XYZ file of C-alpha atoms in Angstrom:
436
model
C 0.000 0.000 0.000
C 1.406 3.346 -0.974
C 2.082 5.710 1.856
C 1.538 9.439 1.845
C 2.528 12.316 4.071
C 0.110 13.381 6.795
C -2.236 16.087 5.594
C -1.873 18.674 8.353
C 0.862 20.002 10.674
C -0.930 18.481 13.649
C -1.146 15.097 11.932
C 2.572 15.278 11.129
C 3.252 16.114 14.779
C 1.266 13.108 16.017
C 3.007 10.891 13.476
C 6.404 12.066 14.684
C 5.524 11.638 18.350
C 4.341 8.087 17.683
C 7.769 7.224 16.328
C 9.389 9.023 19.263
C 7.409 6.835 21.648
C 8.544 3.660 19.895
C 12.158 4.834 19.956
C 11.902 5.618 23.671
C 10.485 2.178 24.408
C 13.332 0.445 22.576
C 16.005 2.561 24.280
C 14.461 2.073 27.721
C 14.328 -1.705 27.221
C 17.988 -1.741 26.172
C 18.971 0.260 29.267
C 16.913 -1.928 31.621
C 18.280 -5.187 30.202
C 21.840 -3.815 30.216
C 21.593 -2.705 33.859
C 20.393 -6.163 34.915
C 22.818 -8.194 32.808
C 26.313 -9.471 33.622
C 27.585 -6.320 31.863
C 25.930 -3.993 34.386
C 29.367 -2.784 35.503
C 30.001 -1.352 32.034
C 26.633 0.421 32.184
C 27.470 2.000 35.542
C 30.913 2.991 34.256
C 29.359 4.655 31.211
C 27.028 6.759 33.356
C 29.862 7.753 35.698
C 32.304 8.723 32.931
C 33.342 12.356 33.475
C 33.622 14.927 30.730
C 35.201 18.327 31.376
C 34.869 21.549 29.401
C 37.275 24.436 29.982
C 36.893 28.003 28.742
C 39.655 30.308 29.894
C 39.996 29.811 33.628
C 36.521 28.311 34.028
C 36.091 24.541 34.087
C 32.919 22.456 34.143
C 33.423 18.793 35.047
C 30.312 16.593 35.117
C 29.547 12.902 34.766
C 27.953 11.756 31.524
C 24.689 11.187 33.387
C 24.712 14.778 34.657
C 25.588 16.174 31.236
C 22.510 14.416 29.903
C 20.161 15.308 32.764
C 21.340 18.902 33.189
C 22.515 19.719 29.678
C 20.678 17.751 27.009
C 17.425 17.908 28.953
C 17.663 21.705 28.887
C 17.204 21.369 25.117
C 14.129 19.200 25.766
C 12.727 21.822 28.130
C 13.452 24.520 25.540
C 11.263 22.611 23.081
C 8.595 22.168 25.766
C 8.666 25.902 26.443
C 8.347 26.730 22.745
C 5.352 24.405 22.424
C 3.701 25.900 25.495
C 4.141 29.447 24.170
C 2.868 28.548 20.702
C -0.197 26.754 22.042
C -1.013 29.626 24.392
C -0.755 32.299 21.685
C -2.013 30.698 18.476
C -2.744 27.044 19.254
C -5.316 24.954 21.069
C -4.844 26.813 24.365
C -5.651 30.127 22.688
C -9.337 29.107 22.762
C -10.748 29.917 26.197
C -13.037 26.880 26.470
C -10.441 24.443 25.172
C -7.793 25.919 27.431
C -10.135 25.735 30.434
C -10.845 22.054 29.784
C -7.127 21.237 29.466
C -6.167 23.310 32.510
C -8.890 21.800 34.706
C -8.019 18.258 33.597
C -4.269 18.846 34.047
C -4.767 20.391 37.498
C -6.785 17.406 38.650
C -4.288 15.077 36.999
C -1.479 16.598 39.061
C -3.150 17.210 42.422
C -4.817 13.803 42.832
C -1.741 11.639 42.027
C 0.530 13.871 44.118
C -1.933 13.749 47.002
C -2.285 9.969 46.834
C 1.477 9.538 46.860
C 1.926 11.984 49.737
C -0.712 10.226 51.860
C 0.864 6.829 51.268
C 4.382 8.056 52.083
C 3.529 10.619 54.790
C 6.172 10.692 57.506
C 8.433 8.291 55.605
C 11.763 8.828 53.852
C 10.104 8.782 50.428
C 7.757 11.727 50.981
C 9.848 14.028 48.744
C 8.807 12.022 45.694
C 5.266 13.441 45.597
C 6.061 15.194 42.305
C 7.029 11.972 40.495
C 3.513 10.713 39.546
C 2.282 14.139 38.400
C 3.692 14.165 34.849
C 2.490 12.888 31.461
C 4.761 11.736 28.632
C 3.262 13.158 25.442
C 5.368 11.016 23.089
C 4.219 7.730 24.614
C 0.590 8.812 25.010
C 0.234 10.045 21.423
C 2.138 6.993 20.233
C -0.537 4.731 21.705
C -3.276 6.844 20.114
C -1.514 6.632 16.752
C -1.518 2.828 16.963
C -5.310 2.914 17.250
C -5.598 4.858 13.993
C -8.625 6.725 12.715
C -11.005 5.112 15.195
C -9.841 7.751 17.705
C -11.587 11.148 17.314
C -9.207 13.941 16.349
C -10.634 15.998 19.215
C -9.305 13.456 21.718
C -5.796 13.703 20.266
C -5.979 17.495 20.419
C -7.230 17.367 24.026
C -4.502 14.948 25.119
C -1.847 17.132 23.484
C -3.160 20.253 25.221
C -3.412 18.334 28.504
C 0.193 17.158 28.255
C 1.420 20.674 27.445
C -0.372 22.185 30.463
C 0.909 19.244 32.499
C 4.472 20.011 31.364
C 4.010 23.640 32.421
C 2.867 22.476 35.854
C 5.862 20.137 36.111
C 8.219 23.003 35.264
C 6.681 25.118 38.051
C 6.949 22.223 40.523
C 10.626 21.720 39.658
C 11.382 25.437 39.947
C 9.537 25.929 43.243
C 10.103 22.683 45.133
C 13.080 20.799 43.684
C 15.861 23.364 43.969
C 18.964 23.523 46.129
C 20.283 26.548 48.063
C 20.227 29.625 45.846
C 23.319 31.540 44.750
C 21.875 35.054 44.607
C 24.770 36.480 42.581
C 24.449 33.881 39.824
C 20.658 34.205 39.982
C 20.892 37.986 39.457
C 23.207 37.537 36.457
C 20.833 34.903 35.065
C 17.950 37.369 35.430
C 19.924 40.028 33.534
C 20.732 37.540 30.761
C 17.093 36.507 30.524
C 16.155 40.187 30.399
C 18.502 40.650 27.452
C 16.845 37.701 25.694
C 13.384 39.122 26.401
C 14.475 42.498 25.031
C 15.801 40.854 21.873
C 12.471 39.086 21.465
C 10.506 42.299 22.004
C 12.588 44.050 19.356
C 11.901 41.220 16.910
C 15.460 39.917 16.620
C 15.113 36.929 14.272
C 18.645 35.493 14.354
C 18.639 32.158 16.188
C 22.372 32.586 16.821
C 21.610 35.464 19.214
C 19.226 33.307 21.228
C 21.678 30.421 21.081
C 24.497 32.455 22.646
C 22.215 33.964 25.281
C 20.805 30.510 25.972
C 24.231 28.977 26.679
C 25.130 31.844 29.044
C 21.728 31.580 30.735
C 22.149 27.817 31.175
C 25.569 28.211 32.799
C 24.289 30.883 35.200
C 21.150 28.949 36.137
C 23.323 25.871 36.719
C 25.392 27.914 39.201
C 22.362 29.590 40.793
C 20.856 26.549 42.515
C 17.803 26.327 40.264
C 17.796 23.255 38.082
C 19.654 24.041 34.878
C 16.821 22.821 32.654
C 14.697 25.797 33.772
C 16.961 27.888 31.518
C 15.417 26.157 28.492
C 11.895 27.225 29.426
C 12.994 30.789 30.236
C 14.732 31.124 26.878
C 11.648 29.791 25.066
C 9.527 32.557 26.548
C 11.846 35.133 24.954
C 11.867 33.752 21.404
C 9.386 35.797 19.307
C 6.525 34.176 17.438
C 5.631 37.127 15.170
C 6.347 36.604 11.473
C 6.897 39.028 8.551
C 4.155 39.603 5.992
C 4.979 38.174 2.536
C 2.131 40.110 0.883
C 4.533 41.818 -1.528
C 5.716 38.504 -2.882
C 2.125 37.299 -3.253
C 1.399 40.405 -5.319
C 4.469 39.673 -7.402
C 3.239 36.124 -7.985
C -0.197 37.441 -9.027
C 1.420 39.790 -11.542
C 3.458 36.929 -12.958
C 0.292 34.900 -13.522
C -1.193 37.494 -15.890
C -1.617 36.552 -19.573
C 1.623 36.536 -21.457
C 3.804 36.019 -18.366
C 2.902 32.400 -17.532
C 6.505 31.239 -17.992
C 7.472 33.154 -14.847
C 4.959 31.389 -12.600
C 7.118 28.332 -11.895
C 10.139 30.426 -10.935
C 8.017 32.748 -8.779
C 6.402 29.777 -7.025
C 9.839 28.466 -6.078
C 10.798 31.943 -4.849
C 7.601 32.100 -2.809
C 8.267 28.687 -1.291
C 11.725 29.831 -0.203
C 10.246 33.041 1.183
C 7.596 31.269 3.235
C 10.304 29.037 4.684
C 12.330 32.093 5.685
C 9.237 34.004 6.801
C 8.539 31.601 9.656
C 8.910 33.243 13.033
C 12.036 32.483 15.085
C 9.884 30.378 17.424
C 8.587 28.197 14.597
C 12.038 27.841 13.029
C 13.632 26.896 16.339
C 10.836 24.475 17.193
C 11.108 22.735 13.830
C 14.899 22.541 14.157
C 14.785 21.123 17.692
C 12.030 18.568 17.196
C 14.117 15.941 15.360
C 17.085 16.588 17.666
C 14.971 15.960 20.753
C 13.146 13.005 19.151
C 16.146 11.149 17.771
C 18.897 12.162 20.220
C 17.974 13.880 23.479
C 15.132 11.652 24.693
C 16.675 8.319 23.627
C 19.964 9.237 25.318
C 18.051 10.341 28.420
C 16.205 7.014 28.458
C 19.488 5.132 28.068
C 20.999 6.980 31.038
C 17.964 6.776 33.337
C 15.891 3.672 32.554
C 18.680 1.302 33.534
C 17.309 0.367 36.945
C 18.939 -2.581 38.697
C 16.006 -4.443 40.229
C 17.952 -6.037 43.050
C 19.363 -2.717 44.280
C 16.228 -1.365 45.948
C 13.332 -3.611 45.116
C 9.774 -2.431 45.520
C 8.441 -0.389 48.435
C 6.012 2.342 49.397
C 7.698 4.750 46.975
C 7.066 2.375 44.059
C 3.522 1.737 45.267
C 2.839 5.460 45.581
C 4.088 6.132 42.060
C 2.120 3.244 40.546
C -1.116 4.148 42.310
C -0.642 7.830 41.541
C -0.110 7.277 37.820
C -2.542 4.396 37.274
C -5.389 5.465 39.571
C -4.798 9.089 40.510
C -4.209 10.306 36.948
C -7.508 9.101 35.408
C -9.470 10.153 38.508
C -7.895 13.605 38.469
C -8.072 14.168 34.706
C -11.680 13.019 34.290
C -12.764 14.639 37.545
C -11.191 17.989 36.702
C -12.653 17.969 33.194
C -16.101 16.962 34.483
C -16.138 19.801 37.011
C -15.195 22.314 34.293
C -17.914 21.044 31.939
C -20.449 20.872 34.768
C -19.673 24.490 35.691
C -20.328 25.542 32.089
C -16.846 26.992 31.506
C -15.714 24.226 29.132
C -17.120 21.597 26.808
C -15.921 18.296 25.417
C -14.390 18.311 21.928
C -16.612 17.256 19.037
C -17.315 13.493 18.908
C -15.496 12.948 22.221
C -17.466 11.206 24.974
C -16.737 10.639 28.633
C -15.682 7.080 27.799
C -13.019 8.540 25.535
C -11.988 10.891 28.335
C -11.479 7.938 30.685
C -9.114 6.433 28.113
C -7.234 9.719 27.844
C -6.980 9.848 31.637
C -5.482 6.367 31.738
C -2.979 7.252 28.994
C -2.043 10.360 30.969
C -0.610 7.917 33.504
C 2.293 7.297 31.105
C 4.755 9.476 32.943
C 8.025 8.133 31.594
C 10.321 11.037 30.637
C 9.249 13.754 33.069
C 8.559 11.313 35.928
C 12.032 9.791 35.629
C 13.453 13.299 35.531
C 11.650 14.355 38.721
C 12.735 11.076 40.355
C 16.355 12.161 39.897
C 15.589 15.473 41.593
C 13.631 13.971 44.483
C 16.092 11.145 45.255
C 19.622 11.770 44.072
C 20.879 8.218 44.693
C 20.111 5.041 46.587
C 17.251 2.612 47.035
C 14.513 5.265 47.022
C 15.563 6.427 43.555
C 15.487 2.825 42.358
C 12.011 2.352 43.807
C 10.750 5.539 42.172
C 12.126 4.611 38.753
C 10.741 1.074 38.971
C 7.347 2.523 39.848
C 7.508 4.860 36.849
C 8.466 2.065 34.438
C 5.788 -0.324 35.750
C 3.046 2.305 35.769
C 3.947 3.655 32.315
C 3.797 0.212 30.701
C 0.507 -0.657 32.415
C -1.021 2.738 31.576
C -0.122 2.297 27.908
C -1.620 -1.206 27.765
C -4.739 -0.408 29.808
C -5.382 2.951 28.135
C -4.960 1.537 24.651
C -7.095 -1.476 25.520
C -9.861 0.706 26.986
C -10.021 2.953 23.915
C -9.943 -0.073 21.629
C -12.924 -1.499 23.522
C -14.814 1.810 23.514
C -14.301 2.428 19.795
C -14.810 -1.105 18.469
C -18.430 -0.281 17.548
C -17.819 3.321 16.551
C -19.483 2.763 13.196
C -22.809 2.009 14.901
C -22.500 5.095 17.088
C -22.279 3.104 20.312
C -21.049 5.130 23.200
C -21.236 8.369 21.207
C -23.112 11.418 22.395
C -24.545 14.090 20.155
C -22.319 17.141 19.588
C -22.832 19.746 22.268
C -24.411 17.407 24.804
C -22.845 16.647 28.158
C -23.149 13.108 29.421
C -22.188 12.131 32.958
C -19.028 10.115 33.504
C -19.502 6.350 33.412
C -20.338 4.750 36.711
C -17.460 2.929 38.359
């Protein structure tokens, strides 16, 4: 069967994220098997390998694991920040009702899992991991939806994307506010000045990505020294990159003139010129986002998975930390997501997307329990080393696999009779959530 390119930018995005999810799964499996094989010593040695960078009298010496978690993941957070800004200004979150639904669902999907974990681990050594089960991995979640094909309403894919983006924003705030070390006020002040320079460049419409690249490296180094987690620099830089784009109306007029009788031979050349112009006319935010997406998909996230999914089972085993993470992601996520969305719809401030029912929303809530990338990242912040970190990562891996299987299975069951209209409500109607 002949294949063809997806028809819309959103469809291309979903297609790319599906592949990213598959790549993450493969890399995580390799890391897990490697860490529990006779060659586990080589795996540990790889993570502990130190790389040093010297510029003048300054020297930065970090292990390979820290370079990945503090350096490469800053690029991931830069992409997350760009996506958040785009969605807020011109995307799905620019619509008040859609944004309200995603925000309410994401808030419930963070508060309920975090609360469940905190209650289970209250007073124990693992209480600091309450932020671990709050995140959603968009690549995995959309990957599962892509496997189900056209039986899934487009509105559900859009909702899950918006939910994950709001969820990422919440995770960034949690990291910045609760998972930081002692602050270096001098470095923090210099970081603020650097961010101010980036914001000023964005306000003045500076379109050169090299300017933002240089400011971004300086900002990352200063945030790293400040006590905030270095990846926050990626989100801060994203907020400065402008999204405005120039108006190519003059070239469109030129193309129209070329299409007049007697000048048809110029049309092909002008079309190629216009194509080049539209490529250049993209805003700095769009250009940077498009440039980073394959880098993050094919390099940053797989390398992160390789460095962090290698959990040695015998080192810490399972405990209340693992149980809290699993219950938070598998039970707390769907309860929080569906509950938050239902309250928003019930209050009349939001509505379900077209052709999306509450049964679909339950499936989305279950898939939101796939916390892989961000949950593993927060695990590293909550528990730097030791058995508790192992328990947290095992909980994340177990819950993410189960959420993918259960969420996909639920949606497959719900949509198996979609042609007969079973389980579908009329557009604009609000049905109550299914009874437990």
